[in-house]
Tab-separated table of C-alpha atoms and ligand atoms in Angstrom:
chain	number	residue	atom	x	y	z
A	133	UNK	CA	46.663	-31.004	-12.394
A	134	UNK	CA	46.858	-27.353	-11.123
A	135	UNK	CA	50.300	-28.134	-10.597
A	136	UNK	CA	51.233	-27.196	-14.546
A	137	UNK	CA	48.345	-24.183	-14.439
A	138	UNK	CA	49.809	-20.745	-13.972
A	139	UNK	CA	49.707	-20.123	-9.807
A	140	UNK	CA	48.058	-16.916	-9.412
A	141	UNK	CA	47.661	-14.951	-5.815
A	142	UNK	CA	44.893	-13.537	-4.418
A	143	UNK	CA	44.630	-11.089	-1.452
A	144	UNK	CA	41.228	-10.459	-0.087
A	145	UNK	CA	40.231	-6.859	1.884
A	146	UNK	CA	37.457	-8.029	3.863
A	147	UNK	CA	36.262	-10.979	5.736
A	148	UNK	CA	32.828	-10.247	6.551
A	149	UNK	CA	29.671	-12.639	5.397
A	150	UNK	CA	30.907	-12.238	1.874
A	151	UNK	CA	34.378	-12.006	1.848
A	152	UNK	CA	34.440	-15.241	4.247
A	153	UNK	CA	32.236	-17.093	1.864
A	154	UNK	CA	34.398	-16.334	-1.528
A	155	UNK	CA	37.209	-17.904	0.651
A	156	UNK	CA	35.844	-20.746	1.613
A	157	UNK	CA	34.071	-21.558	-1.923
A	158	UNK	CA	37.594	-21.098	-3.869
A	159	UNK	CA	38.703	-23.551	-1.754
A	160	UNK	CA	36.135	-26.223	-1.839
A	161	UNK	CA	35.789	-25.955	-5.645
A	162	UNK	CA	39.675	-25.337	-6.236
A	163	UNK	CA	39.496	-27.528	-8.738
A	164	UNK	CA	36.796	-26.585	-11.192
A	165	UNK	CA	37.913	-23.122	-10.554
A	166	UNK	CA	41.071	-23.700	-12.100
A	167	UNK	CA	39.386	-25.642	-14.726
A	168	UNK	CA	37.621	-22.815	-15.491
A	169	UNK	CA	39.867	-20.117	-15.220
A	170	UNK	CA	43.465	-21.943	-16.630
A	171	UNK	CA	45.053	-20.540	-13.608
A	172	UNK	CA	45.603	-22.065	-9.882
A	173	UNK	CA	44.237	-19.352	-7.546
A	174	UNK	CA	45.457	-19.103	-4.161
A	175	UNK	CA	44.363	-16.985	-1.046
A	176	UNK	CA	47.564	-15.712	0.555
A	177	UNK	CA	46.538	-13.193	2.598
A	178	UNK	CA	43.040	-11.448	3.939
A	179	UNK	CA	43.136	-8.228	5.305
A	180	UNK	CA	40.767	-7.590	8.907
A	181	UNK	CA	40.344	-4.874	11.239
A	182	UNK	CA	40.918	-7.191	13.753
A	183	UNK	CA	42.902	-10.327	14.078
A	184	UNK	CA	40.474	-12.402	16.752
A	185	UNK	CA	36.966	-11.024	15.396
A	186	UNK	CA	34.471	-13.982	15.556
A	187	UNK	CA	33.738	-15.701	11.912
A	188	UNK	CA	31.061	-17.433	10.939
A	189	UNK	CA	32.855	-18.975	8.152
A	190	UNK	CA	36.459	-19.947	9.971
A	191	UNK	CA	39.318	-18.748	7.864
A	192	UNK	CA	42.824	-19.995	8.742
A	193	UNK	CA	43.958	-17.221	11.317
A	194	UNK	CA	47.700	-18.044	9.229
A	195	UNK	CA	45.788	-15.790	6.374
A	196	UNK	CA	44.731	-13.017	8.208
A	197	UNK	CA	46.918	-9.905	8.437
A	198	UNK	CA	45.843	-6.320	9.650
A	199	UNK	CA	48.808	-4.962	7.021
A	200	UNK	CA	47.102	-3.192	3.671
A	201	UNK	CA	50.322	-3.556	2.408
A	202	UNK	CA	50.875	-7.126	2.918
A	203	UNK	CA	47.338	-7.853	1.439
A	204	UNK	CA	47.441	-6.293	-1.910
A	205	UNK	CA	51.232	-6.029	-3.054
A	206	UNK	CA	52.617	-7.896	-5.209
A	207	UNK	CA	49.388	-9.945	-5.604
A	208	UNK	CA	48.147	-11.199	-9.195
A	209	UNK	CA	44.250	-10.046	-8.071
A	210	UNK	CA	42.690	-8.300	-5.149
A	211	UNK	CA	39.436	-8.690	-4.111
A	212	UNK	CA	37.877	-5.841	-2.255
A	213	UNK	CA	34.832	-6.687	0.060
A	214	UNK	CA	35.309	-3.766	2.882
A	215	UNK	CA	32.562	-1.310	1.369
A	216	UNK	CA	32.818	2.505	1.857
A	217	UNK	CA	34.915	4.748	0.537
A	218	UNK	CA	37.871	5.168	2.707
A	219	UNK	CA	39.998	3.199	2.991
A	220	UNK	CA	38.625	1.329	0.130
A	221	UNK	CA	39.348	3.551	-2.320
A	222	UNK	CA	43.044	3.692	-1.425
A	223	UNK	CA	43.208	0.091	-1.245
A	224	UNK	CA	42.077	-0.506	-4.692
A	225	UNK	CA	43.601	2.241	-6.257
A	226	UNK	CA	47.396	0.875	-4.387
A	227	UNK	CA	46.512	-2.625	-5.996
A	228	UNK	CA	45.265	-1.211	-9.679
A	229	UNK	CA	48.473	1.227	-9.941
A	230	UNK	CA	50.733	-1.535	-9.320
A	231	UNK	CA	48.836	-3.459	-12.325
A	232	UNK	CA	46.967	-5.991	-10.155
A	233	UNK	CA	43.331	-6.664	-11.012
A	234	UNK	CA	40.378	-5.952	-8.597
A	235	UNK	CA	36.900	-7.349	-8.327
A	236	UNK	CA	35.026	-5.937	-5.769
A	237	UNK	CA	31.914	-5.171	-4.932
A	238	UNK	CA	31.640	-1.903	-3.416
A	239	UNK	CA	28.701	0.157	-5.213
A	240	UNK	CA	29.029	3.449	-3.312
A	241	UNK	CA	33.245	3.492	-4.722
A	242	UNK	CA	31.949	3.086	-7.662
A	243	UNK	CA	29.090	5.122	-8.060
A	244	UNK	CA	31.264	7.757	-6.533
A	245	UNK	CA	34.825	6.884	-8.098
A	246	UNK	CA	34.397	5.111	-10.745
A	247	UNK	CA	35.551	6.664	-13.302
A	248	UNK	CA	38.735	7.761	-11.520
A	249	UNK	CA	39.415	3.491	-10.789
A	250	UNK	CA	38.812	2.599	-14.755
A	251	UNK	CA	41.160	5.342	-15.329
A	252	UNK	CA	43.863	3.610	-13.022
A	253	UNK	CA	43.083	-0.025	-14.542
A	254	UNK	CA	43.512	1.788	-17.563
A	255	UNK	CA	47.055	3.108	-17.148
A	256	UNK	CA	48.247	-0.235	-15.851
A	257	UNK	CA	46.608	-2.620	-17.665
A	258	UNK	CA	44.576	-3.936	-14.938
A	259	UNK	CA	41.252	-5.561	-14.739
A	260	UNK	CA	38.270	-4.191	-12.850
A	261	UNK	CA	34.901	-5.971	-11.989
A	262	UNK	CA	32.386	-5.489	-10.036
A	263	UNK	CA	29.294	-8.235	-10.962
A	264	UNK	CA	28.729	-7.719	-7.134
A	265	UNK	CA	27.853	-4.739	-7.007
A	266	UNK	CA	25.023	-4.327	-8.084
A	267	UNK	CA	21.971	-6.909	-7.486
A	268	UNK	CA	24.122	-9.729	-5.636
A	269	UNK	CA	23.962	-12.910	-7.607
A	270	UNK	CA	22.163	-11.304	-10.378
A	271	UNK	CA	24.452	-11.101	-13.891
A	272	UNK	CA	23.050	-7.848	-14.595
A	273	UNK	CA	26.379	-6.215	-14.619
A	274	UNK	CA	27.692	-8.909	-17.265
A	275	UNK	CA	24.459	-8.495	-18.801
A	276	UNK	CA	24.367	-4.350	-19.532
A	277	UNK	CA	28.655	-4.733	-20.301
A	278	UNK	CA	28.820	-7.487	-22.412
A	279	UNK	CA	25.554	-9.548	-23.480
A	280	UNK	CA	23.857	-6.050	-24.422
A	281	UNK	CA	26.601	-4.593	-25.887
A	282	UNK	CA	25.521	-5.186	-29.795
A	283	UNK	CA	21.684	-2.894	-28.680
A	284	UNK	CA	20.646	0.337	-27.621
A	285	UNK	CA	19.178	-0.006	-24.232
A	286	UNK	CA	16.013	2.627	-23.447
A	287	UNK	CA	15.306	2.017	-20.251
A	288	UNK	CA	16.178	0.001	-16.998
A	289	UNK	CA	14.121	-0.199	-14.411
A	290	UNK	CA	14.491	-2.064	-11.042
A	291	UNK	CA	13.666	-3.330	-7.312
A	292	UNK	CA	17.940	-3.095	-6.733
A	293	UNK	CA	17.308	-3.043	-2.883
A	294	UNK	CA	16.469	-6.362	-1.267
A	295	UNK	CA	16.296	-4.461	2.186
A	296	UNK	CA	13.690	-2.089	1.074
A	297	UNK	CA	12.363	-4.717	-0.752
A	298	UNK	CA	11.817	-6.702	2.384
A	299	UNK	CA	10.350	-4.056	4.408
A	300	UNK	CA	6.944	-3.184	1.448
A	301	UNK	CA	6.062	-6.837	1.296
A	302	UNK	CA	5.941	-7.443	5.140
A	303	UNK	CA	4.066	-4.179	4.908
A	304	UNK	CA	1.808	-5.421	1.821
A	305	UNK	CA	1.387	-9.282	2.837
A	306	UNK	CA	0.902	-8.836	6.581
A	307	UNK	CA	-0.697	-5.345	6.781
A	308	UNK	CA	2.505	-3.985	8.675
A	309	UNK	CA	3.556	-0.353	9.683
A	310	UNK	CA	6.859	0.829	8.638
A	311	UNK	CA	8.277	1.190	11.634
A	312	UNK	CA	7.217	-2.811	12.416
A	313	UNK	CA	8.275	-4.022	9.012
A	314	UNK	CA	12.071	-2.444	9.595
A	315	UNK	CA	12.097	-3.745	13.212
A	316	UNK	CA	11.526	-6.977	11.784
A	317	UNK	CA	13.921	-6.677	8.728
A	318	UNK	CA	16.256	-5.718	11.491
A	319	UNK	CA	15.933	-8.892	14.018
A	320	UNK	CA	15.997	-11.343	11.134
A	321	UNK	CA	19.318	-10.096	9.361
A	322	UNK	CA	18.221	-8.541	6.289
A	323	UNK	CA	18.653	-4.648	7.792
A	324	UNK	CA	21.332	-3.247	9.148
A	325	UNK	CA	21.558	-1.844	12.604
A	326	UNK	CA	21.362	2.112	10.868
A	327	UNK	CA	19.365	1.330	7.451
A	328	UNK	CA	19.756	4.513	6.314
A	329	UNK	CA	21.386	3.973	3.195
A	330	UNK	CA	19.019	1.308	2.142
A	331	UNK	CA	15.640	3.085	3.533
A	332	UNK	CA	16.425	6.463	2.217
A	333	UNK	CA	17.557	5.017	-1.320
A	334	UNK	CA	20.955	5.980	-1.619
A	335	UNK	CA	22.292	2.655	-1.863
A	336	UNK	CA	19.904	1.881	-4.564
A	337	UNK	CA	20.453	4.765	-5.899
A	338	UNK	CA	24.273	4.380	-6.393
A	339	UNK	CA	23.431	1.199	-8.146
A	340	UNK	CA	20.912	2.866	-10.623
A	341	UNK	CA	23.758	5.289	-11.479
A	342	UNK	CA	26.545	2.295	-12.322
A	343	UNK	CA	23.655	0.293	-14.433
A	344	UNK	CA	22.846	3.874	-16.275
A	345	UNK	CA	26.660	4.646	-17.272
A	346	UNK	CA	26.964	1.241	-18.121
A	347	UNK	CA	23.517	1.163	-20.489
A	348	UNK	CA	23.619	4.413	-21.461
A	349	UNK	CA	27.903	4.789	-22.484
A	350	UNK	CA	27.644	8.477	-20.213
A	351	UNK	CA	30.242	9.022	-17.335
A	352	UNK	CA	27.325	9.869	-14.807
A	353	UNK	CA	27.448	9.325	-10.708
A	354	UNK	CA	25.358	8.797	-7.503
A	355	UNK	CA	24.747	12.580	-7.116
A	356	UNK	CA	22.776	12.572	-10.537
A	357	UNK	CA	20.032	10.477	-9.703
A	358	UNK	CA	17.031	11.764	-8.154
A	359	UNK	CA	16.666	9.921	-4.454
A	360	UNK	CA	13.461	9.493	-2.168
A	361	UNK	CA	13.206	6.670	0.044
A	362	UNK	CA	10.368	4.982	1.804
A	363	UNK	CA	10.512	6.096	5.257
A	364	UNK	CA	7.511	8.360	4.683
A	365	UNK	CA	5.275	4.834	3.179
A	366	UNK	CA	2.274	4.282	5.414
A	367	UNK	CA	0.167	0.824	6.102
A	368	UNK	CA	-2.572	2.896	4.848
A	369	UNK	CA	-0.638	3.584	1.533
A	370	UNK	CA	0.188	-0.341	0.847
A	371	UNK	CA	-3.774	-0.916	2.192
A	372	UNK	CA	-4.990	1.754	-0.554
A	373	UNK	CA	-2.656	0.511	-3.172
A	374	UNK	CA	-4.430	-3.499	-2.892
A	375	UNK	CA	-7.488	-1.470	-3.529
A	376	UNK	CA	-6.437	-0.266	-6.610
A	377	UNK	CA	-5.162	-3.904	-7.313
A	378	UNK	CA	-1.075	-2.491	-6.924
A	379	UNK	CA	1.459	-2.880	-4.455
A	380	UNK	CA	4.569	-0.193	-3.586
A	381	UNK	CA	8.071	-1.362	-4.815
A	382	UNK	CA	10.941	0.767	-4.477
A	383	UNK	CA	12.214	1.544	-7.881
A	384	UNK	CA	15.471	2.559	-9.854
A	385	UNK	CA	14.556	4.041	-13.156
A	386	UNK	CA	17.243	5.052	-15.544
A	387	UNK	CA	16.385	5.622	-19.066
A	388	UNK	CA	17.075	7.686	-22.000
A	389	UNK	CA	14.458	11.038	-22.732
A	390	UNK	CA	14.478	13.514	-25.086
A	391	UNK	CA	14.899	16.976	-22.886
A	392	UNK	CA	13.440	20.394	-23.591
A	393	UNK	CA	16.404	21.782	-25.850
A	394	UNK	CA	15.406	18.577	-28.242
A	395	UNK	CA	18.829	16.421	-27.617
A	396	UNK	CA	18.802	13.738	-25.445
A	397	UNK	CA	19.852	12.546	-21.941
A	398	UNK	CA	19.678	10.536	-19.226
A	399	UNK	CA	16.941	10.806	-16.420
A	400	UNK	CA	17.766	8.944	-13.108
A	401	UNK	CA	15.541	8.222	-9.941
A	402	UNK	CA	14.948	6.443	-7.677
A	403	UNK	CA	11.404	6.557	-5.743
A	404	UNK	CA	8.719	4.563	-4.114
A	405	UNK	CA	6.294	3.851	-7.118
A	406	UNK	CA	2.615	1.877	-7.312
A	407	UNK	CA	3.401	-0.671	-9.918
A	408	UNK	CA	0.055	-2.801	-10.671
A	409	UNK	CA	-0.584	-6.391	-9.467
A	410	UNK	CA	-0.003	-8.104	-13.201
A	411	UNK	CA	3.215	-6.591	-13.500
A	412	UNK	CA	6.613	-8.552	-13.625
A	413	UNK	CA	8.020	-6.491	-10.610
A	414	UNK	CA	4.986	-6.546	-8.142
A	415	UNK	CA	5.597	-10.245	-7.800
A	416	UNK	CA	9.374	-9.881	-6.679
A	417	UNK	CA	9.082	-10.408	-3.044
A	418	UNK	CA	11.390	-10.654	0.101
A	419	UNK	CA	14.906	-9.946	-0.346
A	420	UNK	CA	14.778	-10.656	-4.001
A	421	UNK	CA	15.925	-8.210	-6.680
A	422	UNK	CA	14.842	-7.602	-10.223
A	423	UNK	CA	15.819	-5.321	-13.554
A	424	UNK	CA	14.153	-5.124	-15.920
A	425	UNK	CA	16.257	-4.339	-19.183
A	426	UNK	CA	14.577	-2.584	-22.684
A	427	UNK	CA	16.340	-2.611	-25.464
A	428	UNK	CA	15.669	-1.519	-29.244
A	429	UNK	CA	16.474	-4.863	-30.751
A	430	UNK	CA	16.289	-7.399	-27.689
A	431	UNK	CA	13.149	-6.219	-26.270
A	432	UNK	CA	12.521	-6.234	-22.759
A	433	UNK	CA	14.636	-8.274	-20.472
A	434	UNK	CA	14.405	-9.131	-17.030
A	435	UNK	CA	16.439	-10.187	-14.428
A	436	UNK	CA	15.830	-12.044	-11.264
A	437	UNK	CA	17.451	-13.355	-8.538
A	438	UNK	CA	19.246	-13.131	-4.791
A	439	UNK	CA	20.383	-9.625	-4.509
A	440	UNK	CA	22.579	-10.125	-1.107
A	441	UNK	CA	23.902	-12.346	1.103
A	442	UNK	CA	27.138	-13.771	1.350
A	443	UNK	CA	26.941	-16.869	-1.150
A	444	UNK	CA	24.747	-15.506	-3.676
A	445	UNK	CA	27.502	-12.043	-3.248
A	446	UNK	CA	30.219	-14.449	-3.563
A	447	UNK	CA	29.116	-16.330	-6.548
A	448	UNK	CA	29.186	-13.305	-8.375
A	449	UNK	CA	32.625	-12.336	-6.702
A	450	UNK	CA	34.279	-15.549	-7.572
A	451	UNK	CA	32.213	-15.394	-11.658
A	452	UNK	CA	34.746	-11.542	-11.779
A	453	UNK	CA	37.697	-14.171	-10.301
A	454	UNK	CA	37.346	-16.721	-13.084
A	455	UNK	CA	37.183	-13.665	-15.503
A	456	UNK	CA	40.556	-11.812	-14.219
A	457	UNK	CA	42.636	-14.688	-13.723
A	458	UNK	CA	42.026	-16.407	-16.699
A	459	UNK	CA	43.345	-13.046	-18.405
A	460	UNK	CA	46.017	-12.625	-16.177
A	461	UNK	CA	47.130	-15.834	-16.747
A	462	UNK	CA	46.422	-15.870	-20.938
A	463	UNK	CA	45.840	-12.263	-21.817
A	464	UNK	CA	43.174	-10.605	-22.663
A	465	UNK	CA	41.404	-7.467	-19.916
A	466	UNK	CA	38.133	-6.941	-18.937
A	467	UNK	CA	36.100	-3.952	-20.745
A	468	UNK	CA	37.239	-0.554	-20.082
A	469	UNK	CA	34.996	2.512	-19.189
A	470	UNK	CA	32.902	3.027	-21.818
A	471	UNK	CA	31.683	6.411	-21.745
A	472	UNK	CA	31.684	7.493	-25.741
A	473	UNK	CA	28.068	8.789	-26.180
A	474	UNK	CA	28.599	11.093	-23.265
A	475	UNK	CA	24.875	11.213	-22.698
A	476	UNK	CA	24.152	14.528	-20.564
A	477	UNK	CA	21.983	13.971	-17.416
A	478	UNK	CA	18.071	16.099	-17.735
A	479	UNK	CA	16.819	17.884	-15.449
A	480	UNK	CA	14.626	16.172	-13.329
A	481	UNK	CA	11.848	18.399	-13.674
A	482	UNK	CA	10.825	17.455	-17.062
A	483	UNK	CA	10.586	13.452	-16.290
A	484	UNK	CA	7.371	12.534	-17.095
A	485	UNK	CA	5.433	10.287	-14.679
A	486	UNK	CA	2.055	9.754	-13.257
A	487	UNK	CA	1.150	10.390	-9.665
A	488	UNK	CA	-1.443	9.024	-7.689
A	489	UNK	CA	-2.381	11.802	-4.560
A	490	UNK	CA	-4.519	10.890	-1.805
A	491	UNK	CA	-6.448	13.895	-0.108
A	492	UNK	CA	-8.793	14.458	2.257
A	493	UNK	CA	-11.135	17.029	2.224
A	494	UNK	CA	-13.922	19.359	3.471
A	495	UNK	CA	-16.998	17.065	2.220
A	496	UNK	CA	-19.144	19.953	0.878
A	497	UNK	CA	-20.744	21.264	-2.443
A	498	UNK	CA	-18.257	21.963	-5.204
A	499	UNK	CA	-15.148	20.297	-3.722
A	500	UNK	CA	-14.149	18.314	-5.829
A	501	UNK	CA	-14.242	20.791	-8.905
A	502	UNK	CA	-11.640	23.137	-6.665
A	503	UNK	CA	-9.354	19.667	-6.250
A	504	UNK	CA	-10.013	19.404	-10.501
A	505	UNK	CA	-9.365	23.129	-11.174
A	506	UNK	CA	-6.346	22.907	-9.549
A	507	UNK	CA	-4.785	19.783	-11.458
A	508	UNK	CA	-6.207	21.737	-14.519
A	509	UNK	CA	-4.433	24.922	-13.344
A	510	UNK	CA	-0.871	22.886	-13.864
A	511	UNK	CA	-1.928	21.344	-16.836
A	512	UNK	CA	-2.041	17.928	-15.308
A	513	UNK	CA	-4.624	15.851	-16.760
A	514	UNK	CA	-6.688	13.577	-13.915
A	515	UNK	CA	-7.137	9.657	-15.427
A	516	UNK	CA	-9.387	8.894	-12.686
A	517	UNK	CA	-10.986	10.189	-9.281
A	518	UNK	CA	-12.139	7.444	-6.286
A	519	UNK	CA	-14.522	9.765	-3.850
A	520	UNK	CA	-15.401	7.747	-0.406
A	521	UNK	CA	-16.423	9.008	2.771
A	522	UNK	CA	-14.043	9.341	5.604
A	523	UNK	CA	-13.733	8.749	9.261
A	524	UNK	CA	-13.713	12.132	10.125
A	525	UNK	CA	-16.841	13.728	10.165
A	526	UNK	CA	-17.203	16.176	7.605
A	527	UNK	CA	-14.384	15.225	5.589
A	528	UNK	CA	-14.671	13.019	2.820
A	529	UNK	CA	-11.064	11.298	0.749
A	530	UNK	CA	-10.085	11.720	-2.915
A	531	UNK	CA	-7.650	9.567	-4.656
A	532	UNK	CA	-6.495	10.728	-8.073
A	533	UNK	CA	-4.437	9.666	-10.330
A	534	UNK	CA	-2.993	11.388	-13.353
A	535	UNK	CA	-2.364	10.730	-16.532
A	536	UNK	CA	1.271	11.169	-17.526
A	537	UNK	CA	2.904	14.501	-16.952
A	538	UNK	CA	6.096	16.605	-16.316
A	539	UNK	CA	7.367	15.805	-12.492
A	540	UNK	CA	7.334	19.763	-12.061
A	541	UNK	CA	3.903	20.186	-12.533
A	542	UNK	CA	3.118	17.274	-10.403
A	543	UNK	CA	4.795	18.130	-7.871
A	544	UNK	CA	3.660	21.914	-8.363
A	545	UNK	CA	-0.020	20.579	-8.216
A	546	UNK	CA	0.867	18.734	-4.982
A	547	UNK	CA	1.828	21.510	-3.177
A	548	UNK	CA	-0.874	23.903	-4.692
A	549	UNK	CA	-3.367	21.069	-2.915
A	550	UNK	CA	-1.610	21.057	0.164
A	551	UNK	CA	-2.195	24.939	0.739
A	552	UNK	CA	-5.800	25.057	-0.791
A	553	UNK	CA	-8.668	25.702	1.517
A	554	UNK	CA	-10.918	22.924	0.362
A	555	UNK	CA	-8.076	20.459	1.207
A	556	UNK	CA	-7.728	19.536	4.883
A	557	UNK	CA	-4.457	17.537	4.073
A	558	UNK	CA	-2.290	15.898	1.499
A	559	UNK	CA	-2.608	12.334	2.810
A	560	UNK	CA	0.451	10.754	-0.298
A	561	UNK	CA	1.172	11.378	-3.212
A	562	UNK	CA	3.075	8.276	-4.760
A	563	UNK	CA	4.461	7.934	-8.433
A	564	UNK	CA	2.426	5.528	-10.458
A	565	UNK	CA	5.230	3.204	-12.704
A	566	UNK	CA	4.344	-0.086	-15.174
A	567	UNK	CA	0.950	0.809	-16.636
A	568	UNK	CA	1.847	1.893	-19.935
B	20	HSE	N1	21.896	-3.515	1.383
B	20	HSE	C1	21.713	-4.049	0.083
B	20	HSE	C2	20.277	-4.497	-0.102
B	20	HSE	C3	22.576	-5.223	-0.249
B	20	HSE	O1	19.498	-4.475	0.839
B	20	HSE	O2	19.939	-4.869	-1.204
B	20	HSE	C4	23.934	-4.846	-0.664
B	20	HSE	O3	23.906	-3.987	-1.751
């Protein structure tokens, strides 16, 4: 049967856990692939840094080729699995100029590049996807592109980091520290050796800023979005938030505001947050990832599913495959960058969220209206206090939590605490998300 179909050729950068698994599925399913598609794809060539490297998926060695040039040119698709941004870049920008279609699924090219690669598929007439990007096996790429692209979307708001993810429910389900939780991320896979791109945010934050351009119709980028990770998340923070019947997810919040000068924009962050028991994203747990999606007309949306890995990766890889070779082989491209309401980014400042701050302080007469007058100073309105003593002699901890206001002034009112005399020290101060 694929005999007839149009033969199409596919060069792969990359044969890591992903890249290996996208192989090795396009070959087992071969033939519902080209059902779906129209088109027989073939692997003819996968590009490695090194010939003999051991695979856990075996790939025939005949494939493998340490020559850029001999992986993407002349191809019909190239599918780019080597992350980073050199050489990627090059690579994909070689294959798009030459009019060959890319799926890849390299977030940090894209959240830095991106617009520069949609202009290159644009000149040629080239396809480029990237489902796997963002959230792994999750459509929410397809889902923000295509399925929302008759609403307005408000708001997204996401656990986009299954590493992270990880690491705050070992620390909420089995009372861990930190630096435990990542050791044990690390030992059973789901870190890396150096997780600082997950742990500090950035790679969550690089998917916040692709799911915001593509929402929101604004050209906007990785350096936009407002980052804190969770390296500074204690055991006594997760232990203190199942008081307060919450746990601490790492979120990515995009969503459209109205800023000071009346017109309005994008705000972008991405920050440890306390999101309350009953809400849809305290139950994500493990490696998982979820989005949740608001739009005017659908509502609010959420999706849920496997956010890494090589075959959940790969079944979004190979969904982008299906996609560009049926239009290679029939016609038809992929959307292009759209970018048309040109949405400007706010200053972060003027977000408006709640904070939750921790003290502890000198346990003696008056206290806690100094902690009060100083919210009131800022104009921060408290929602509630929780007084207890502490284990310190003398000292006594405060936990309050505000009711919604500008970051500025929370943070202002933060560091106002931290230098007051009746404060001994700032124990957290964590954002407060989901309790509308
Ligand atoms: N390191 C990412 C995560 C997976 O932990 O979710 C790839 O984006």
């Amino acid at each position: 049967m694929t005999q007839s179909l149009p033969q199409l050729s596919v060069g792969v950068l990359g044969a890591g856990t992903v890249g290996a698994q996208v192989i090795h599925m396009l070959a087992e399913k071969a033939e519902d692939f080209s059902a779906r598609s129209g088109a027989a794809m073939s692997v003819d060539a996968v590009l490695v840094r090194n010939l003999d490297a051991p695979r856990d998926t075996p790939i025939d060695s005949a494939l493998l080729t340490t020559d850029p040039a001999q992986a993407i040119d002349g191809r019909d698709i190239v599918v780019e699995l080597i992350g980073g941004i050199e050489p990627a870049r090059t690579y994909v920008l070689r294959a798009l100029n030459q009019g060959i279609s890319v799926v890849t699924g390299n977030k940090a090219l894209l959240a830095a590049h991106g617009p520069e690669l949609y202009a290159a598929a644009d000149a040629s007439g080239a396809d480029l996807y990237y489902e796997a990007a963002v959230a792994g096996a999750v459509p929410v790429v397809y889902g923000l592109r295509e399925s929302l692209a008759g609403d307005r979307i408000t708001k997204v708001m996401g656990i986009v980091n299954g590493t992270t993810n990880f690491i705050l429910d070992s620390m909420a389900s089995r009372g861990l520290s930190y630096k435990d939780a990542l050791a044990q991320a690390q030992e059973l896979g789901f870190a890396e050796a150096d997780p600082t791109a997950d742990v500090e945010g950035l790679d969550a934050a690089a998917k916040c800023s692709i799911l915001a351009s593509l929402a929101f119709h604004s050209r906007v980028g990785i350096d936009d979005v407002e980052v804190e990770g969770i390296t500074s998340i204690a055991a006594d923070d997760m232990s203190e938030a199942a008081f307060f019947n919450r746990t601490i997810k790492l979120l990515a919040i995009a969503e459209r505001r109205i800023g000071e000068d009346g017109r309005e924009g994008i705000g972008m962050r991405v920050h440890p947050a306390l999101v309350p028991n009953d809400h849809p994203l305290a139950s994500v747990d493990g490696a998982f990832n979820a989005i949740l999606v608001e739009g005017e007309a659908a509502g609010r949306l959420m999706f849920y599913g496997q956010g890494a890995g090589g075959a959940p990766t790969a079944s979004a890889v190979l969904s982008d495959l299906v996609a560009a070779a049926h239009h290679r082989a029939y016609g038809g491209h992929a959307p292009r960058e759209s970018v048309y309401a040109h949405l400007p980014i706010l200053d972060p400042g003027i977000a408006r969220t709640r904070y939750q701050i921790r003290l502890q302080v000198e346990d003696r007469l008056g206290v806690l209206s100094d902690v009060a007058g100083i919210f009131a100073r800022h104009g921060v309105s408290i929602q509630s206090v929780h007084q207890r003593d502490d284990r310190e002699p003398g000292a006594c901890v405060i936990v309050a939590t505000t009711h919604l206001a500008r970051e500025a002034d929370l943070q202002a009112v933060t560091r106002a605490l931290g230098v007051s005399e009746a404060v001994r020290e700032v124990t957290s101060a964590i954002r407060v998300e989901g309790e509308e």
